[in-house]
Short mmCIF file of C-alpha atoms in Angstrom, two decimals:
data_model
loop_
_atom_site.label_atom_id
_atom_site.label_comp_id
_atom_site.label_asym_id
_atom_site.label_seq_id
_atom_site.Cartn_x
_atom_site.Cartn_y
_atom_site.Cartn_z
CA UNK A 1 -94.40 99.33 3.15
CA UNK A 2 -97.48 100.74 4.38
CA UNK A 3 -99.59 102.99 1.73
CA UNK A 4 -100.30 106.34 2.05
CA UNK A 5 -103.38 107.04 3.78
CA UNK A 6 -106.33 109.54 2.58
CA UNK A 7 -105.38 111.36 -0.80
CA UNK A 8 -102.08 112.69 -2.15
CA UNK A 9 -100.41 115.55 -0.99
CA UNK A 10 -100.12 118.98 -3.42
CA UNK A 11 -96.54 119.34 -2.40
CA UNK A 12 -93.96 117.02 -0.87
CA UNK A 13 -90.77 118.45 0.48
CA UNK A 14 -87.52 117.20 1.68
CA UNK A 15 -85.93 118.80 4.59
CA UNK A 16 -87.48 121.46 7.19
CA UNK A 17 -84.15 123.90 7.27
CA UNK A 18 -84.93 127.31 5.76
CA UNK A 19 -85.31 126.73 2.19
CA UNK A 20 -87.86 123.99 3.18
CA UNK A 21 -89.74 125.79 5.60
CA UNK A 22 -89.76 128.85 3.55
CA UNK A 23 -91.32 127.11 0.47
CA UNK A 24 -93.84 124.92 2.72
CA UNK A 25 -94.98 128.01 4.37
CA UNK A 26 -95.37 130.13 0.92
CA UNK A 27 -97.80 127.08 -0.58
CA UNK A 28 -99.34 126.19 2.38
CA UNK A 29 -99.98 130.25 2.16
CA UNK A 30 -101.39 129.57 -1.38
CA UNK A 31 -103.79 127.16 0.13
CA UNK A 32 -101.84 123.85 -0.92
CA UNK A 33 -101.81 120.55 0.62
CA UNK A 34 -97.87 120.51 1.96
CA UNK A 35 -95.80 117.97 3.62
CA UNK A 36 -92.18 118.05 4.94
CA UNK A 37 -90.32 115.68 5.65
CA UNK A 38 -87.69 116.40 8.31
CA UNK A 39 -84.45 113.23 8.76
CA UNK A 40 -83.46 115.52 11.96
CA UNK A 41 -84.71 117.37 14.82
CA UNK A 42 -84.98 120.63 15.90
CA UNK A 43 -83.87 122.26 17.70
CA UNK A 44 -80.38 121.56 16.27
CA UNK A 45 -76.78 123.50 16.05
CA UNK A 46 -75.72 124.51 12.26
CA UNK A 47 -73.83 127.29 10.96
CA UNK A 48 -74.54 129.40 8.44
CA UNK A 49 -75.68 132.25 11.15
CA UNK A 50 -75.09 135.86 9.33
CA UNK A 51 -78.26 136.75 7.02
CA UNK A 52 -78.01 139.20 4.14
CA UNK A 53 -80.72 141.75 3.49
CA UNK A 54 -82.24 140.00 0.85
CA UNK A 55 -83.11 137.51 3.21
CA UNK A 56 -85.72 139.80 4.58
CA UNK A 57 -87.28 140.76 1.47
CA UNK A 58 -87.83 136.43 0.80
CA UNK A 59 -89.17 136.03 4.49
CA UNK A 60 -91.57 138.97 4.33
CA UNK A 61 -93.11 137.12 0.63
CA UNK A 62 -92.86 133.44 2.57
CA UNK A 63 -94.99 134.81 4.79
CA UNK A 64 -92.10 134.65 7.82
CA UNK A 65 -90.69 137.95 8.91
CA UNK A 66 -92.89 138.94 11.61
CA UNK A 67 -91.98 135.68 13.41
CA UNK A 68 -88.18 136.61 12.70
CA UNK A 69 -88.28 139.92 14.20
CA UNK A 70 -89.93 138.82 17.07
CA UNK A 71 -86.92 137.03 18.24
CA UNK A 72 -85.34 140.16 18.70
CA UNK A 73 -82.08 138.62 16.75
CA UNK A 74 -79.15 141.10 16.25
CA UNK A 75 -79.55 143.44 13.89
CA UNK A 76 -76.94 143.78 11.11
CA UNK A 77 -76.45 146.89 8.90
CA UNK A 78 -72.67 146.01 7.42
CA UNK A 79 -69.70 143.51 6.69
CA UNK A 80 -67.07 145.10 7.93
CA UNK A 81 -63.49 143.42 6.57
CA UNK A 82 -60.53 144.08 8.33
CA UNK A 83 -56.61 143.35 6.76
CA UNK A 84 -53.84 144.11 9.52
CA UNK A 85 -54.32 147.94 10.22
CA UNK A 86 -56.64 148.06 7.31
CA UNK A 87 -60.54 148.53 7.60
CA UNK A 88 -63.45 148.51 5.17
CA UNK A 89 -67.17 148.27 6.08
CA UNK A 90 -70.15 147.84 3.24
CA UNK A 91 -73.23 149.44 5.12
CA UNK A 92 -76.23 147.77 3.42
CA UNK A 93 -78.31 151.26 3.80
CA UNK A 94 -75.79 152.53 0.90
CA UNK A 95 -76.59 149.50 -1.54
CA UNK A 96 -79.01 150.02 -4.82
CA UNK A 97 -82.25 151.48 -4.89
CA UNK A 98 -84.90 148.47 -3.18
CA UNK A 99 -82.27 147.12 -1.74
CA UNK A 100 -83.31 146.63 2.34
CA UNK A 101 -80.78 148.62 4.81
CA UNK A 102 -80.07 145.65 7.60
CA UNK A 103 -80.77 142.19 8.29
CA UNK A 104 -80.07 140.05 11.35
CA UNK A 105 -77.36 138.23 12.66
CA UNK A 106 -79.29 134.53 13.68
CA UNK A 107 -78.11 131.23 16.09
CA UNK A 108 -79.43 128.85 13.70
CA UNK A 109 -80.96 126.43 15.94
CA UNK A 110 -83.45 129.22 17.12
CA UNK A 111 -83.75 130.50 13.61
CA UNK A 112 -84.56 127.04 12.54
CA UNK A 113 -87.03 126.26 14.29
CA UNK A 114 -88.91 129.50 14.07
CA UNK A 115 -89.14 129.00 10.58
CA UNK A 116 -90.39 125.71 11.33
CA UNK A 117 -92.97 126.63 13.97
CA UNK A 118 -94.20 129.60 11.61
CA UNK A 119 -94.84 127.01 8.37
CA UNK A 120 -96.53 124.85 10.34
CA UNK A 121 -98.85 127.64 11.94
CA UNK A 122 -99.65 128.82 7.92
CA UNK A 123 -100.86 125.36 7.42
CA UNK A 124 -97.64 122.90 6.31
CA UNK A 125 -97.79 119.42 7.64
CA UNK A 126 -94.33 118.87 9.35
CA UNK A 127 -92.97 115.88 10.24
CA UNK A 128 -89.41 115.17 11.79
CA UNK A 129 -87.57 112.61 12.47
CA UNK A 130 -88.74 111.65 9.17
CA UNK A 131 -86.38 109.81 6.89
CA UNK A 132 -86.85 110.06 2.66
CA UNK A 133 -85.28 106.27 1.59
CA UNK A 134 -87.04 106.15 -2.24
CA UNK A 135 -88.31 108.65 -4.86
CA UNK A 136 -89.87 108.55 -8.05
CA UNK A 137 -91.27 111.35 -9.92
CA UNK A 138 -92.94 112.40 -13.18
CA UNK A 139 -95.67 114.47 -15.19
CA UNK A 140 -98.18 112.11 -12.96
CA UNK A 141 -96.76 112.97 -9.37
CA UNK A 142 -94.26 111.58 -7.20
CA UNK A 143 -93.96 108.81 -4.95
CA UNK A 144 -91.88 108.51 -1.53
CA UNK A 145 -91.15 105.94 0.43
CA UNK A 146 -90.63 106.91 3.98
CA UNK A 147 -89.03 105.20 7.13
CA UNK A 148 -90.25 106.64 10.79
CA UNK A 149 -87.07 106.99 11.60
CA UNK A 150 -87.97 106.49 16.20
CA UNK A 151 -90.75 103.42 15.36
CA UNK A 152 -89.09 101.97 11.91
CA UNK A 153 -92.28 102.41 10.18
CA UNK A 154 -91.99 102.55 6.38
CA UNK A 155 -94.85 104.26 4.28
CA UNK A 156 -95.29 105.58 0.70
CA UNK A 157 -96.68 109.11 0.52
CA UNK A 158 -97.71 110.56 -3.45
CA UNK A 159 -98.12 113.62 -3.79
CA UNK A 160 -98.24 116.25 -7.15
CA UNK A 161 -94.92 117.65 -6.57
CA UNK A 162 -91.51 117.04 -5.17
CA UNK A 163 -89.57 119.76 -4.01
CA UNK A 164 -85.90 118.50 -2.46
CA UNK A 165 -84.52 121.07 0.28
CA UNK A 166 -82.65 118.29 2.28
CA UNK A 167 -79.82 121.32 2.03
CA UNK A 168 -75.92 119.16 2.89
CA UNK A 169 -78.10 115.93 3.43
CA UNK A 170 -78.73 116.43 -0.74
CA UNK A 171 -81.17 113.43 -0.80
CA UNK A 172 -82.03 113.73 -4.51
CA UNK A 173 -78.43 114.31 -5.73
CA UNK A 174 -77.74 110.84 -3.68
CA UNK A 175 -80.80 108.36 -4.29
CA UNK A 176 -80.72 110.02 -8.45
CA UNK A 177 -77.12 110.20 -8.43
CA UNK A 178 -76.86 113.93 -9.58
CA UNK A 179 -73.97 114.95 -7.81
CA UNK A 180 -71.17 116.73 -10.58
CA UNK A 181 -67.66 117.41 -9.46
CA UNK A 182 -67.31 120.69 -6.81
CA UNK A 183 -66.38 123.82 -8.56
CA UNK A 184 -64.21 124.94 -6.05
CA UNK A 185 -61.43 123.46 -3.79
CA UNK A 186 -61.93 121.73 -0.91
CA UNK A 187 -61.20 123.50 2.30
CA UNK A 188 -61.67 123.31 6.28
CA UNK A 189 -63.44 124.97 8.75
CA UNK A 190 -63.26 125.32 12.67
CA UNK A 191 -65.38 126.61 14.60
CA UNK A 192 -67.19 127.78 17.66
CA UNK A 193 -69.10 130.15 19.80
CA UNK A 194 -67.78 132.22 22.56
CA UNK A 195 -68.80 134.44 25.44
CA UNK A 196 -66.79 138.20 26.48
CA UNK A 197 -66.33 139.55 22.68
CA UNK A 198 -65.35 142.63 23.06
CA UNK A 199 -67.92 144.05 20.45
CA UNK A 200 -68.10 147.94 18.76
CA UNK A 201 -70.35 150.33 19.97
CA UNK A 202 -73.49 151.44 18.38
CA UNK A 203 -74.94 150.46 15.29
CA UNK A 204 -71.15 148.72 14.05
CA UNK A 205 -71.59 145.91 17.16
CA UNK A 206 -73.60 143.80 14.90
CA UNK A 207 -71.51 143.72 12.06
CA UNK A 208 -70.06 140.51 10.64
CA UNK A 209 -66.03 140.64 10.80
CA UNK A 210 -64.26 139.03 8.12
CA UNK A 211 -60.63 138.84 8.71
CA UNK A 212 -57.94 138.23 6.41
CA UNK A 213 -55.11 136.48 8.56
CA UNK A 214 -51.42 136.83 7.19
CA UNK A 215 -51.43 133.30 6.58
CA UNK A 216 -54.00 133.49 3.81
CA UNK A 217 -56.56 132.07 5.53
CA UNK A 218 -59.57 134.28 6.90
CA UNK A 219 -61.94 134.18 10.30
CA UNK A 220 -65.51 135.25 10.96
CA UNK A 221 -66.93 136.75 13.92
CA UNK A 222 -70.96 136.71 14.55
CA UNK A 223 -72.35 138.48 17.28
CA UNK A 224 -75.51 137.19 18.71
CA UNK A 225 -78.15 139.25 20.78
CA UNK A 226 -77.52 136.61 23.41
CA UNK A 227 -74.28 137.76 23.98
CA UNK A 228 -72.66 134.38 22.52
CA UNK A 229 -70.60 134.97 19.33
CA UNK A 230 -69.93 132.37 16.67
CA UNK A 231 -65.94 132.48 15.61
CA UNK A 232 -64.48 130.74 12.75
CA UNK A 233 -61.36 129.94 10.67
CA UNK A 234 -61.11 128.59 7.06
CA UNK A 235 -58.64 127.55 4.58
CA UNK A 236 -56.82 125.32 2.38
CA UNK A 237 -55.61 122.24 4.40
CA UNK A 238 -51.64 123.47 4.08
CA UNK A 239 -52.46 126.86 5.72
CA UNK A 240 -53.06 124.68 9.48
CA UNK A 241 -50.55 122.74 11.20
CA UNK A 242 -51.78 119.28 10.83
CA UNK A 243 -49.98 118.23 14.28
CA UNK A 244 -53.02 120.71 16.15
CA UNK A 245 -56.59 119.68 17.36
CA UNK A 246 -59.29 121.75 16.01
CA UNK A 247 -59.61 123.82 18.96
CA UNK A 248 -55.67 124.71 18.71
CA UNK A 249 -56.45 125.63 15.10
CA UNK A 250 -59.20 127.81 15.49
CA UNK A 251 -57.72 129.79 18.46
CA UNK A 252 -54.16 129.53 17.21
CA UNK A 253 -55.18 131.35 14.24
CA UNK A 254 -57.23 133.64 16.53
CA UNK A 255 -54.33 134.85 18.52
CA UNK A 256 -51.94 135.47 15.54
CA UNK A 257 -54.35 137.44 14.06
CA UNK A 258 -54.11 141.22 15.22
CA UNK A 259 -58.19 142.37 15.13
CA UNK A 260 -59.21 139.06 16.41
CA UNK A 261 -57.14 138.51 19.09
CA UNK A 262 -57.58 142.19 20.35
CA UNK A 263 -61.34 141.86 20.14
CA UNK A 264 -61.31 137.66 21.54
CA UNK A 265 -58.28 138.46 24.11
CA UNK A 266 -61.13 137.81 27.10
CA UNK A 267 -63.39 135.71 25.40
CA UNK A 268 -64.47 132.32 26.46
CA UNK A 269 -65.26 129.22 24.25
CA UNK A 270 -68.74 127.88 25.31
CA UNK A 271 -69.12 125.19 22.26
CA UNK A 272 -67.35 122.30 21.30
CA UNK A 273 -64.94 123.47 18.14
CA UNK A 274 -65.87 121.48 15.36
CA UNK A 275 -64.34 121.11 11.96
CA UNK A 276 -65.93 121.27 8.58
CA UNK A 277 -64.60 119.93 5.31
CA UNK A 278 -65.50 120.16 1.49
CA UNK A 279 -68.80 121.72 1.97
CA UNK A 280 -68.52 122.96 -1.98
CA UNK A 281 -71.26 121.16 -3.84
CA UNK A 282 -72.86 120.79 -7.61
CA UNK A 283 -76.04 119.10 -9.38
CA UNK A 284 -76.09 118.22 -12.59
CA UNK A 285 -79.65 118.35 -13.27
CA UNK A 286 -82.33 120.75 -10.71
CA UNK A 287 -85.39 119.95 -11.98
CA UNK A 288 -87.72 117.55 -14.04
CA UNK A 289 -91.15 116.15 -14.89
CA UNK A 290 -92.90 116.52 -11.44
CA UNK A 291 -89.91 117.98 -9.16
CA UNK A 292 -86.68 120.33 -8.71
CA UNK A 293 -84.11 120.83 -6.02
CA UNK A 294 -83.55 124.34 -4.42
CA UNK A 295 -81.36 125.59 -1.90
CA UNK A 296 -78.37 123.69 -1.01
CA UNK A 297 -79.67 120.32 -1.78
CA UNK A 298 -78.25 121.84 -5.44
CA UNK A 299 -75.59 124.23 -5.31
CA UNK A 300 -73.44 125.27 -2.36
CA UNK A 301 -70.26 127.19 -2.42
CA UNK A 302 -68.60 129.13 0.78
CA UNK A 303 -69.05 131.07 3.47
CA UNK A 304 -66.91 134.18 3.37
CA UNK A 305 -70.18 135.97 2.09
CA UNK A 306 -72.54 134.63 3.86
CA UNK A 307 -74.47 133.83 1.11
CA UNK A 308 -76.26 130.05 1.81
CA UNK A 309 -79.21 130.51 3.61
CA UNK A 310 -79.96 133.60 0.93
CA UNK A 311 -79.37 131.34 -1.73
CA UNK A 312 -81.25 128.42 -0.47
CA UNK A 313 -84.42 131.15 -0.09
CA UNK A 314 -84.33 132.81 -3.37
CA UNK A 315 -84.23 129.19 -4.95
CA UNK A 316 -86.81 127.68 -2.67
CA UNK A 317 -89.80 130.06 -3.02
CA UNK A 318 -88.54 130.66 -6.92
CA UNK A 319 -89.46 126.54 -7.39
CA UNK A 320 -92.73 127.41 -4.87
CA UNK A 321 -94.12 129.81 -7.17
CA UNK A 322 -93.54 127.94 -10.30
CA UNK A 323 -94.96 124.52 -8.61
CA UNK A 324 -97.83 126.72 -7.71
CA UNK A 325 -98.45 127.33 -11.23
CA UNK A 326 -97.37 123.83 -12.60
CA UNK A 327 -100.06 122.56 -9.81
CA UNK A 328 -102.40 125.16 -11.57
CA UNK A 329 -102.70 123.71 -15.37
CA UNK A 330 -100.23 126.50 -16.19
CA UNK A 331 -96.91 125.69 -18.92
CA UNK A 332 -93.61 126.37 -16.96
CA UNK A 333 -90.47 126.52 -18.44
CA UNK A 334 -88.56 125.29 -15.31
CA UNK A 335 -85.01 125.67 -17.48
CA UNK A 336 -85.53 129.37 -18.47
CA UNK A 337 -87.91 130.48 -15.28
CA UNK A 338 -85.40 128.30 -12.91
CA UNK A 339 -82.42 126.63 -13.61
CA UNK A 340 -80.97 130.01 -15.69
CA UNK A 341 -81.73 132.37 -12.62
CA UNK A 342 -80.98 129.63 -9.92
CA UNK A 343 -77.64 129.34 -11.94
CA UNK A 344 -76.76 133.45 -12.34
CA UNK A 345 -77.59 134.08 -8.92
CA UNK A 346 -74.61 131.33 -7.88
CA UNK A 347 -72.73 132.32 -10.34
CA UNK A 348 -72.25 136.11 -9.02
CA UNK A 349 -71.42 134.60 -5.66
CA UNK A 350 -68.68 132.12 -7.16
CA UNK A 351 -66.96 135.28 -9.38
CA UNK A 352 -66.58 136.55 -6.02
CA UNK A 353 -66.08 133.60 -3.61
CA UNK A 354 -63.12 132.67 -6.79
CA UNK A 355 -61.88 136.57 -6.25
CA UNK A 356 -61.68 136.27 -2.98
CA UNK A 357 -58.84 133.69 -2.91
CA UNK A 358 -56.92 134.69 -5.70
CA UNK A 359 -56.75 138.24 -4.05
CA UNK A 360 -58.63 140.31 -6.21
CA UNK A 361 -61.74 141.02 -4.43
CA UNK A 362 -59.67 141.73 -1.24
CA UNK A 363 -57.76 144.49 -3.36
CA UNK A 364 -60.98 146.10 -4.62
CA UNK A 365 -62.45 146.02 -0.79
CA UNK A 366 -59.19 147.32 0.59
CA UNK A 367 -58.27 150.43 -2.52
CA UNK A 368 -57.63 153.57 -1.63
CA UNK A 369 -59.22 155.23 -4.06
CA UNK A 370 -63.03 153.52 -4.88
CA UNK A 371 -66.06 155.45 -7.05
CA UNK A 372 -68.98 155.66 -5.42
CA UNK A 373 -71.41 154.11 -7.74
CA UNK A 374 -68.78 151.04 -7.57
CA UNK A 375 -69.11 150.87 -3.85
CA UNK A 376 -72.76 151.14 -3.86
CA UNK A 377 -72.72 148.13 -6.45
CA UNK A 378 -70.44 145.56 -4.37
CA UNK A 379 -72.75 146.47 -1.54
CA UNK A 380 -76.10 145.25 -3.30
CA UNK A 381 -73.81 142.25 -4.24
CA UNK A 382 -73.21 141.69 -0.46
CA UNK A 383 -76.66 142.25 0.81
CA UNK A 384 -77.40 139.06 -1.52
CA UNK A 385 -79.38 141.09 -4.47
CA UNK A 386 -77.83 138.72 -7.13
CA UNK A 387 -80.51 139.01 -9.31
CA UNK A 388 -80.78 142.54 -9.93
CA UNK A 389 -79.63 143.14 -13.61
CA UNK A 390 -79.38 146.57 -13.30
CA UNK A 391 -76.17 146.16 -11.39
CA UNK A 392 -72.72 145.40 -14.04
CA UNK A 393 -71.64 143.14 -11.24
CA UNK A 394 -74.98 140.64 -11.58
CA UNK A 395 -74.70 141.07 -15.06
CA UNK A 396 -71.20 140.22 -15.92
CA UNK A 397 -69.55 139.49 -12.37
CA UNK A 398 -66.33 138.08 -14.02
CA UNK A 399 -65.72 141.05 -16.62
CA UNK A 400 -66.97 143.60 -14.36
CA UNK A 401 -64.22 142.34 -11.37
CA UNK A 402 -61.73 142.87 -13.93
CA UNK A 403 -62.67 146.14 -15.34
CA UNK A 404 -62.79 147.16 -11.58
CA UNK A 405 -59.69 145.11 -10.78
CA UNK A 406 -57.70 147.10 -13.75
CA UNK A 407 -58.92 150.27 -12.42
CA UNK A 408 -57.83 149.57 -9.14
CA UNK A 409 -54.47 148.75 -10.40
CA UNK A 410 -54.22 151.58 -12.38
CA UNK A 411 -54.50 153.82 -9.40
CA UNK A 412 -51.61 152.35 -8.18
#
């Protein structure tokens, strides 16, 4: 193995997706020496494509929004659920106060690599096709070992600080063997992207559509400012015929499905379907001397809020700023000042994610009768403002669904 060449690095991170580039962009911003280290290439297809509003507060402080907005990406102002003739849409402009009123609806690959492009413009040193195969770390620094993964080339990089947002590729959780047991089931996803959605008017057309199918499992529908819309299906392995190819899964449960088949009925698939399986993840341990883990390279847990890339921000520049001051001489309690918050903002998102598919959160979206300080709270929760302890639901997100849940029932 070759050794590093010229003097350590700051800041050494481990994957380029957003958590990555947001936290290489905020301490290059902060004058840091910053390398990423990038297995793939981008441009490259993912999902994960609806943002929540919080996103946009975290890519205004990494330094990233004004390269977001100009890719003219859809804007999205609500969530909009929809259960057979039933219809209920969260519009982020009546969330909490500081909350931000709309986000935007994002195909990742583009997304991606803007984020990419932008770090590397503030100063990050980016290198794909880039393969982490060893890692050590401490109070002295960490060491890497490297593999070129187009010439074979192995080198060892130090540098102060190790910062793993490898996101599903969870390179720390594999080479340390910190992977923990998922906290939710395992279920499937199929998906694609398709062409003639018939789309609302107005301000609704770039809403998210969650839709519960009778079946009990649910489908999303993304619009994109391209006109291409990402469609998908998930659920427990028994709720799909096993006899079907993904593509007859995904538009099976499309067409037997009242909203989505009336608003797919011309639509065209213009994507591979492709399947997804057990994406739930946990890490036992998220930091220690000399490095953490943020984003999804730690905790993952399901779609049907959207809540991943928002997540994998508000972890990622939460372990920038303390590295900045670890870097700077400064004592950082990294279980109190990370871990705890890390672990309350996931936490609000698995009380509901759990809800979800027991059927309680569906009958607290769908009630006939809702107060409107209650609405205004779920909304913050779905705009991704998780750690806002002014809101019962961030605070106590299991008793406050069943206080609310009770109510509910109450009212018959």
């Amino acid at each position: 193995m070759s050794p590093s060449a010229g003097p350590p690095f700051d800041v050494a991170i481990i994957g380029a997706g957003p958590a990555g580039s947001a936290a290489a962009a905020w301490l290059a911003g902060r004058g840091h020496r910053v390398v990423c280290f990038e297995r793939g290439w981008f441009p490259r297809h993912t999902i994960g494509e609806s943002l929540l509003p919080r996103c946009n507060v975290l890519l205004r402080e990494a330094g990233l929004f004004d390269a977001v907005a100009a890719r003219r990406y859809m804007p999205k102002r609500g969530a909009t659920f929809v259960r057979g003739t039933e219809r209920e849409r969260f519009c982020f402009a009546r969330g909490l106060p500081g909350d931000d009123e709309a986000t935007f609806q994002v195909p990742r690959d583009d997304f991606d690599q803007t984020l990419a492009t932008a770090a590397r413009a503030r100063g990050a040193d980016l290198r794909f096709g880039h393969e982490v195969e060893a890692a050590q770390a401490d109070e002295a620094g960490a060491r890497l070992g490297v593999r070129d993964v187009e010439t074979g080339e192995r080198r060892e990089v130090q540098a102060r600080f190790l910062l793993d947002c490898s996101g599903p590729g969870r390179v720390l959780a594999k080479l340390w063997r910190l992977d923990r047991p998922a906290p939710l089931p395992t279920r499937s996803a199929y998906f694609t992207m398709v062409e003639g959605d018939e789309r609302p008017a107005g301000e609704l057309e770039g809403d998210i559509w969650v839709c519960l199918h009778p079946r009990g499992t649910w489908l999303w529908i993304i619009p994109f400012s391209d006109g291409r819309t990402s469609v998908g299906v998930v659920g427990d392995d028994d709720r799909f015929d096993a006899s079907m190819g993904d593509r007859e899964k995904l538009f099976d449960a499309v067409r037997t499905e009242p909203n989505a088949a009336a608003r797919l009925a011309r639509a065209a698939p213009v994507l591979r379907t492709m399947s997804l399986r057990g994406w739930t993840t946990s890490t036992a341990r998220t930091h220690g001397p000399g490095w953490a883990v943020a984003g999804n390279a730690g905790d993952f847990l399901d779609p049907v809020f959207s809540s991943g890339v928002c997540l994998a921000l508000e972890s990622s520049l939460l372990a920038a700023r303390l590295a900045d001051r670890t870097l700077g001489g400064q004592a950082v309690d990294w279980q109190a000042e990370f871990a705890a918050p890390v672990a309350s903002a996931v936490a609000v998102f698995r009380s509901f994610v759990q809800g979800w598919y027991r059927g309680d959160v569906p009958k607290l979206f769908f009630a006939r009768e809702k107060l409107e300080r209650v609405q205004r709270q779920v909304t913050s929760v779905l705009g991704g403002n998780v750690l806002n302890t002014d809101n019962p639901l961030v605070r106590d997100p299991e008793g406050a669904l069943r206080t609310l849940l009770s109510f509910v029932e109450r009212l018959g």
